[in-house]
Short mmCIF file of C-alpha atoms and ligand atoms in Angstrom, two decimals:
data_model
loop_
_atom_site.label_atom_id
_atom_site.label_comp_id
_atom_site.label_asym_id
_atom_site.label_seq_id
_atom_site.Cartn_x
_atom_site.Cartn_y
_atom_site.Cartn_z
CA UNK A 1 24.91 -28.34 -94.39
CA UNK A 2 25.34 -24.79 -93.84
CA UNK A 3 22.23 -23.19 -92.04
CA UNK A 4 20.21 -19.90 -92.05
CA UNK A 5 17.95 -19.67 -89.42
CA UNK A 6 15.21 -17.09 -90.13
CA UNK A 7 12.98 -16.76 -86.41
CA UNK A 8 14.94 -17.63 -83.82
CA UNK A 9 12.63 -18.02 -81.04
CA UNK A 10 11.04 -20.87 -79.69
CA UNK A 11 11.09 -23.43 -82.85
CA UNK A 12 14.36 -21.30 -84.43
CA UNK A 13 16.07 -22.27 -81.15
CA UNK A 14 14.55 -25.96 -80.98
CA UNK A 15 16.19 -26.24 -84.99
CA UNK A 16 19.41 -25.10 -84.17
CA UNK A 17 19.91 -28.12 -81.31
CA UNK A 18 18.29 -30.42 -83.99
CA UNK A 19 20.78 -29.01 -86.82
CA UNK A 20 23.80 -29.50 -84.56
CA UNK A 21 23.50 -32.97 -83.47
CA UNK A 22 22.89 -34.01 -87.17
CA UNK A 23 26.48 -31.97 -87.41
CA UNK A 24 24.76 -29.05 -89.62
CA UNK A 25 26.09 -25.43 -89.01
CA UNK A 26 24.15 -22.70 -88.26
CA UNK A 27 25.72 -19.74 -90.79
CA UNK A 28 23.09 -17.26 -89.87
CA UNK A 29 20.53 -16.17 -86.99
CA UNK A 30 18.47 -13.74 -88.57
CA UNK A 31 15.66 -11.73 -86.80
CA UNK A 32 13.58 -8.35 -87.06
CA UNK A 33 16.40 -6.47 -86.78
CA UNK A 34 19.09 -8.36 -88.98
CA UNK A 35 20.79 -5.41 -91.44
CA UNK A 36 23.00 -7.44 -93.54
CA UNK A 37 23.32 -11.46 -94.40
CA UNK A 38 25.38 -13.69 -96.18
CA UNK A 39 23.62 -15.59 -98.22
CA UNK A 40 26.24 -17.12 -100.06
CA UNK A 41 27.42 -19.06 -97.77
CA UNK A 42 24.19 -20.86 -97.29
CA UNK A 43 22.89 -24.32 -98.18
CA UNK A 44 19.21 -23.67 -96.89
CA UNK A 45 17.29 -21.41 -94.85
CA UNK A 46 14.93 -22.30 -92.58
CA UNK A 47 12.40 -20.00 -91.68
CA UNK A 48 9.97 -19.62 -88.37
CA UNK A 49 9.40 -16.43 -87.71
CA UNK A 50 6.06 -14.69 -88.04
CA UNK A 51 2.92 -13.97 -89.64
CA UNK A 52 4.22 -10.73 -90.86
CA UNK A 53 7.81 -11.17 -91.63
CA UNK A 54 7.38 -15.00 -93.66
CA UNK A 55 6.99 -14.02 -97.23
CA UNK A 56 9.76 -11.27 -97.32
CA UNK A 57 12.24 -13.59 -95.34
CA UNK A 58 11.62 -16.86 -98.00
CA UNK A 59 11.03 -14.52 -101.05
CA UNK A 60 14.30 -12.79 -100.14
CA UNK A 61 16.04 -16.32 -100.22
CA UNK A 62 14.75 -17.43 -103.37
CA UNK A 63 16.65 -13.96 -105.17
CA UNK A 64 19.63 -14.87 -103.23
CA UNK A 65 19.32 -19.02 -105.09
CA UNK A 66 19.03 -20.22 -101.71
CA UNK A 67 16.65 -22.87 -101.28
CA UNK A 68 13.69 -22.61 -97.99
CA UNK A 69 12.13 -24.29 -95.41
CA UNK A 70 9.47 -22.43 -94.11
CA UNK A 71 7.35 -23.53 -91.01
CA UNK A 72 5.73 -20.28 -90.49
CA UNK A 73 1.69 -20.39 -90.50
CA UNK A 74 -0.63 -17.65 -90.70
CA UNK A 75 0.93 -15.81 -94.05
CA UNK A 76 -0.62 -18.04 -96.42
CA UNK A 77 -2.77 -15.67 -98.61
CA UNK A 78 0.50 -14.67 -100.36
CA UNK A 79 1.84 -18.62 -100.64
CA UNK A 80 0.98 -18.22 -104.83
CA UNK A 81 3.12 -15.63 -104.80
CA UNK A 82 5.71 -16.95 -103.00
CA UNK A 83 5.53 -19.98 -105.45
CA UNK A 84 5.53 -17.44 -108.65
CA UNK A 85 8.46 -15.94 -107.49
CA UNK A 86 10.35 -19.25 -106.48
CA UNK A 87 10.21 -20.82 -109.89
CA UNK A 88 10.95 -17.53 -112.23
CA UNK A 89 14.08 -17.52 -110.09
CA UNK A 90 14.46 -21.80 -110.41
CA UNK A 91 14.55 -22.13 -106.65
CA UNK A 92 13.76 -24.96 -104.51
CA UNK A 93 10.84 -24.43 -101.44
CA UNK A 94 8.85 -26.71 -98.89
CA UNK A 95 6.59 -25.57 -97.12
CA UNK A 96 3.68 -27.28 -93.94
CA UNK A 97 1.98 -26.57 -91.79
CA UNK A 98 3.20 -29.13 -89.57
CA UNK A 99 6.78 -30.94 -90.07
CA UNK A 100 6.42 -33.72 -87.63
CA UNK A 101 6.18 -37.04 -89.03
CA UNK A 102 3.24 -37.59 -86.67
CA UNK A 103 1.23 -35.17 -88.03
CA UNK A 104 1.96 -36.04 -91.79
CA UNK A 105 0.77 -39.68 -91.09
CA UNK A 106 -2.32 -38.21 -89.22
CA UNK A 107 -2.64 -36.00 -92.34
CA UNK A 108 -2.98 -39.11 -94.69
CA UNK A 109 -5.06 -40.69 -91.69
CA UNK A 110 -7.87 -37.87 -91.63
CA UNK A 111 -7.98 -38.05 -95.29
CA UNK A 112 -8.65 -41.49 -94.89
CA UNK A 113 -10.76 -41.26 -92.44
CA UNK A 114 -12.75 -38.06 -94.05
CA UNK A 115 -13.18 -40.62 -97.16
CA UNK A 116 -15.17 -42.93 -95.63
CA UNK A 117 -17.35 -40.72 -93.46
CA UNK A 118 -18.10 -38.84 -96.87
CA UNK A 119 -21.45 -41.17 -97.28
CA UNK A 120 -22.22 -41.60 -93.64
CA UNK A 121 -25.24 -38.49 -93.47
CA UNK A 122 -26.04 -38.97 -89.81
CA UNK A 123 -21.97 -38.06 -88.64
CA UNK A 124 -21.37 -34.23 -88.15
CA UNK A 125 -17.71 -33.09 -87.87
CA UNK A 126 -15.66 -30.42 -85.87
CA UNK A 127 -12.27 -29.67 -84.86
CA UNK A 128 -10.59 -28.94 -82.08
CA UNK A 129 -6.77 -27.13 -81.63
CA UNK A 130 -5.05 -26.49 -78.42
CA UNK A 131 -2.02 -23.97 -78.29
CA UNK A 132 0.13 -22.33 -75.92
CA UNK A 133 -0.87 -18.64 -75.17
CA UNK A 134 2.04 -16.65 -77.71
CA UNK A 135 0.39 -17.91 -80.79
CA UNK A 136 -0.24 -15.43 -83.11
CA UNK A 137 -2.39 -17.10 -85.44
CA UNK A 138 -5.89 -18.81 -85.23
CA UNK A 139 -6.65 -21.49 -86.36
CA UNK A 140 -3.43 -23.36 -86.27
CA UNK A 141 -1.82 -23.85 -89.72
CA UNK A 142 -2.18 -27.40 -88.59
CA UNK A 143 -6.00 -27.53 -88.40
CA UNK A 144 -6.44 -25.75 -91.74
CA UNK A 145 -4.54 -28.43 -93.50
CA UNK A 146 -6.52 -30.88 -91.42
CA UNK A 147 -9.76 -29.33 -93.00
CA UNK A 148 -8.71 -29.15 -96.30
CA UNK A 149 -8.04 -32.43 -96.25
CA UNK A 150 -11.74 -33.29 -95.25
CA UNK A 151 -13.25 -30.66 -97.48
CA UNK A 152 -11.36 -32.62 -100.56
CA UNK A 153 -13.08 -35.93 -99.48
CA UNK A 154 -16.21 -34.92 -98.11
CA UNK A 155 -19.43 -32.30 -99.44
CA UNK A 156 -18.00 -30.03 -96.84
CA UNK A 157 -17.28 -26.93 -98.34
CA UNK A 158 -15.20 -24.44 -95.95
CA UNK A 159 -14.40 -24.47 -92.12
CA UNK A 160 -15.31 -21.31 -89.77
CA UNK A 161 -13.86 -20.71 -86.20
CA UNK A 162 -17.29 -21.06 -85.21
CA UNK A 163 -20.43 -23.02 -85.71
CA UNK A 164 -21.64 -22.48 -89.14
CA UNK A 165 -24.46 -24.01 -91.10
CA UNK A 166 -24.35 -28.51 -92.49
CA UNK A 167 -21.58 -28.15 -95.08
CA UNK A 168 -19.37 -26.10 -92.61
CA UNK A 169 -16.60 -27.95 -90.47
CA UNK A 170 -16.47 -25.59 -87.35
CA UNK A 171 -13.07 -25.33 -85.60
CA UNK A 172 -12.61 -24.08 -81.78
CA UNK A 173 -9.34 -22.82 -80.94
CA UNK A 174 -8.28 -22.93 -77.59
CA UNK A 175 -4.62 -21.25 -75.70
CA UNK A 176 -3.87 -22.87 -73.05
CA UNK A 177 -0.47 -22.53 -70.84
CA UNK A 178 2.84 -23.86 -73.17
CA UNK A 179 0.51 -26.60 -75.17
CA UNK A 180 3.09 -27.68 -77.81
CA UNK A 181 0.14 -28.73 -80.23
CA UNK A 182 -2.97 -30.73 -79.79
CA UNK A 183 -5.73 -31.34 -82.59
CA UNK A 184 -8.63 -33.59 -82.42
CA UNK A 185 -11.08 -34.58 -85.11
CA UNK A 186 -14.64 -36.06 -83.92
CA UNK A 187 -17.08 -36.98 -85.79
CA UNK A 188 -20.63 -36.93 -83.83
CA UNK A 189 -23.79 -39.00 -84.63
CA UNK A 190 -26.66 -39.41 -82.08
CA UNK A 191 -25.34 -42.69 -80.97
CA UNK A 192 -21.39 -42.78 -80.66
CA UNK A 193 -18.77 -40.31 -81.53
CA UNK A 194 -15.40 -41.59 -83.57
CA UNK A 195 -12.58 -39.19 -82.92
CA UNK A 196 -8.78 -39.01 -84.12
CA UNK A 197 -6.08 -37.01 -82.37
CA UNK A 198 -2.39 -35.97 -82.34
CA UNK A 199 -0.56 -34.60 -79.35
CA UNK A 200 2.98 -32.93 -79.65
CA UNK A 201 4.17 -33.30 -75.87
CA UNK A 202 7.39 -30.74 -77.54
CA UNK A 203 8.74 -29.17 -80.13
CA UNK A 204 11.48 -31.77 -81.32
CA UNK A 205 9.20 -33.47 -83.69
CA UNK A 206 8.82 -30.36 -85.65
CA UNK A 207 12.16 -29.30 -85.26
CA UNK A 208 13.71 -32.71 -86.51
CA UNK A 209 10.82 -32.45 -89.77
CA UNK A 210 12.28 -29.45 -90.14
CA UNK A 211 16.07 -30.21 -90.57
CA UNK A 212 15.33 -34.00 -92.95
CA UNK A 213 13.50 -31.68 -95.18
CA UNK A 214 16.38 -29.57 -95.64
CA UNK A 215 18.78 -32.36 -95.76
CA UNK A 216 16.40 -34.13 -98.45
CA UNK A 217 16.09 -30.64 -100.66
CA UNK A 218 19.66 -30.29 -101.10
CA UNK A 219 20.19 -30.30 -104.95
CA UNK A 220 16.93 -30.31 -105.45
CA UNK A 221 14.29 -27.37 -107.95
CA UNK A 222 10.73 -26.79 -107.29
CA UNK A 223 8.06 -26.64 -105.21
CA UNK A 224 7.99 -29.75 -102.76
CA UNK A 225 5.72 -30.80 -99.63
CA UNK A 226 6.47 -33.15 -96.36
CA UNK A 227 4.70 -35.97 -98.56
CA UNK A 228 7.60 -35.76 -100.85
CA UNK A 229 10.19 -35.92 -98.52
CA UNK A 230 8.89 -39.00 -96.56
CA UNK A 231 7.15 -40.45 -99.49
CA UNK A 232 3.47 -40.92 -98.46
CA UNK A 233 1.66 -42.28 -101.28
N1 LIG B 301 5.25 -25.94 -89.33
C1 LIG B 301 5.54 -26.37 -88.11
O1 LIG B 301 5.88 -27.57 -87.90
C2 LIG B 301 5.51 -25.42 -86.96
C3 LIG B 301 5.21 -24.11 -87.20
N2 LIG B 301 5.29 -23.19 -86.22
C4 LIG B 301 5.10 -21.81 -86.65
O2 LIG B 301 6.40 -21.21 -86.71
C5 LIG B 301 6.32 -19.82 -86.40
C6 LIG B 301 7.30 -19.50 -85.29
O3 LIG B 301 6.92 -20.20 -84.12
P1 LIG B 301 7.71 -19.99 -82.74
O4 LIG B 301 9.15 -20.21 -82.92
O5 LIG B 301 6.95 -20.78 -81.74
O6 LIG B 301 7.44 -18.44 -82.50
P2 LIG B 301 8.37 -17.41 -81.70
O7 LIG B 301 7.52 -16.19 -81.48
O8 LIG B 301 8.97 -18.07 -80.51
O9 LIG B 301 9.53 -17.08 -82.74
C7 LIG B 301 9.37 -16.26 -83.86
C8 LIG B 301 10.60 -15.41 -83.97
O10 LIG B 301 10.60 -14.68 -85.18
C9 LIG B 301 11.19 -13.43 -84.89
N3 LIG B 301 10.94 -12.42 -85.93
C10 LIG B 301 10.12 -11.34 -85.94
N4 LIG B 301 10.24 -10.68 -87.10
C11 LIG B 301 11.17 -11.33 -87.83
C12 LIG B 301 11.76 -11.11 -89.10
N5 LIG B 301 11.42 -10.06 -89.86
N6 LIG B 301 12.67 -12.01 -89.54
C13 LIG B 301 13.05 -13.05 -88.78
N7 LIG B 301 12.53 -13.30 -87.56
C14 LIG B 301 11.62 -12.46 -87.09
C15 LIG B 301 10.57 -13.08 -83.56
O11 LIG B 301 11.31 -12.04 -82.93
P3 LIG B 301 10.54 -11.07 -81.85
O12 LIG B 301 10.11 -11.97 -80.75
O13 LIG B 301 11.60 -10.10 -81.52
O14 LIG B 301 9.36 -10.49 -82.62
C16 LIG B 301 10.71 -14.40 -82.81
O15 LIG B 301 11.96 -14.55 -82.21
C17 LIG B 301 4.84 -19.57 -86.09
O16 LIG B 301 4.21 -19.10 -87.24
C18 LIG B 301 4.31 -20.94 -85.72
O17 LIG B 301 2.93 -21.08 -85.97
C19 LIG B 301 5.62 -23.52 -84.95
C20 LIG B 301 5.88 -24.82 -84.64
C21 LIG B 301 5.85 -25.88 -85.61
O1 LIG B 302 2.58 -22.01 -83.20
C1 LIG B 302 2.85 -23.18 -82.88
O2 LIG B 302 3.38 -23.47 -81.81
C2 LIG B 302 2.53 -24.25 -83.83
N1 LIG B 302 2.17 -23.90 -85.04
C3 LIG B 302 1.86 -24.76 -86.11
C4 LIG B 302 0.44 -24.57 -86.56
O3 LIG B 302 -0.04 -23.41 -86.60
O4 LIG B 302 -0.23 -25.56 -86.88
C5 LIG B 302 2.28 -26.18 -85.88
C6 LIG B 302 2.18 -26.65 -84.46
O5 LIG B 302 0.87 -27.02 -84.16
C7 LIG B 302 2.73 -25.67 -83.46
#
């Protein structure tokens, strides 16, 4: 597969190692100040980069037919758009939140989980996500995935990045050092606490999510998620 990398810092450089030892080929490194790319001679781009720069990097792609990964978090108000423009021009686009097959099983698992504590009254939950200090966004991509999935199985209604009133999941977001990625879900009665967590101790796990979703959107039109790729459910 020939590769455009769109963000090449931290997870754009993680891909690239990824992409190579699954004998891929990076075609293109593109970044703020990129003038001029070839998208011809692309099989998929894969885009983390930034809050800012997402939707005109994958929205860019999809006039150019080439099909997108996109990673990024924190642009999500204009997904719908994204999604408009993707199938009036018959493209092919994935994006998560989260690409490691970790977190897409503890996806399923908090839904799960989020299901059954829908009837227990006496169990409040909250959120917790720990991040390296660069991060531009807050929450995590990751944890508002995590509370849409208990919002859909529960009478919560929204999440705040604070404590808000019963039908509110509050979220604390913490920078700490290099953290990778660490999210924990408790749920808190007055007697015990049951809690679920993931910890990314590195990037490869996103990285590698990354590249198999490319690999399996080859040849592929419309709008996908990691649940279609690794078939959960
Ligand atoms: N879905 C997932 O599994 C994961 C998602 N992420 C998300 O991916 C994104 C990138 O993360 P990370 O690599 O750690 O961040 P970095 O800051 O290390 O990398 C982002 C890169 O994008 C570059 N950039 C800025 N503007 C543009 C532009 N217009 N076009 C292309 N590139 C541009 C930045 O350049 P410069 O520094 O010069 O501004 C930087 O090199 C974040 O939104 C993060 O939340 C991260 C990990 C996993
Ligand atoms: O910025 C990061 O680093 C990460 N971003 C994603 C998010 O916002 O959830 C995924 C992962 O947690 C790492």
């Amino acid at each position: 597969m020939k590769i455009g990398l769109f963000g090449y810092g931290k997870m754009g450089k993680m891909i690239e190692q990824i992409a190579q030892q699954r004998r891929h080929t990076i075609v293109a490194k593109v970044d703020i100040n990129t003038t001029e790319v070839d998208y011809k001679n692309m099989d998929v781009a894969i885009d983390f980069s930034t809050p800012d720069a997402a939707f005109n990097n994958i929205t860019t792609c999809f006039e150019n037919e080439v099909p997108v990964i996109s990673g990024t978090t924190g642009w999500l108000s204009d997904y719908d758009k994204a999604v408009d423009i993707c199938q009036a021009k018959k493209g092919a686009f994935i994006y998560a939140s989260n690409f490691s097959l970790g977190v897409n099983v503890f996806f399923e698992l908090n839904s799960y989980l989020a299901k059954m504590m829908s009837t227990l009254n006496q169990y409040k939950v909250s959120m917790e996500e720990i991040h390296h200090t660069q991060k531009l966004d807050a929450p995590s991509g990751t944890a508002i995935t995590l509370a849409d999935g208990i919002i859909e199985n529960t009478n919560y209604l929204d999440w705040k990045l604070e404590e808000g009133d019963d039908k509110i999941i509050p979220i604390t977001s913490k920078r700490e050092g290099t953290v990778p990625g660490t999210h924990t879900i408790t749920y808190k009665s007055e007697v015990d606490d049951v809690e679920i967590k993931h910890t990314a101790n590195n990037r490869e796990g996103f990285a590698l999510g990354a590249v198999i979703a490319a690999e399996w959107i080859q040849g592929k039109t419309g709008i996908f998620s990691m649940k279609n790729v690794l078939n959960l459910k």
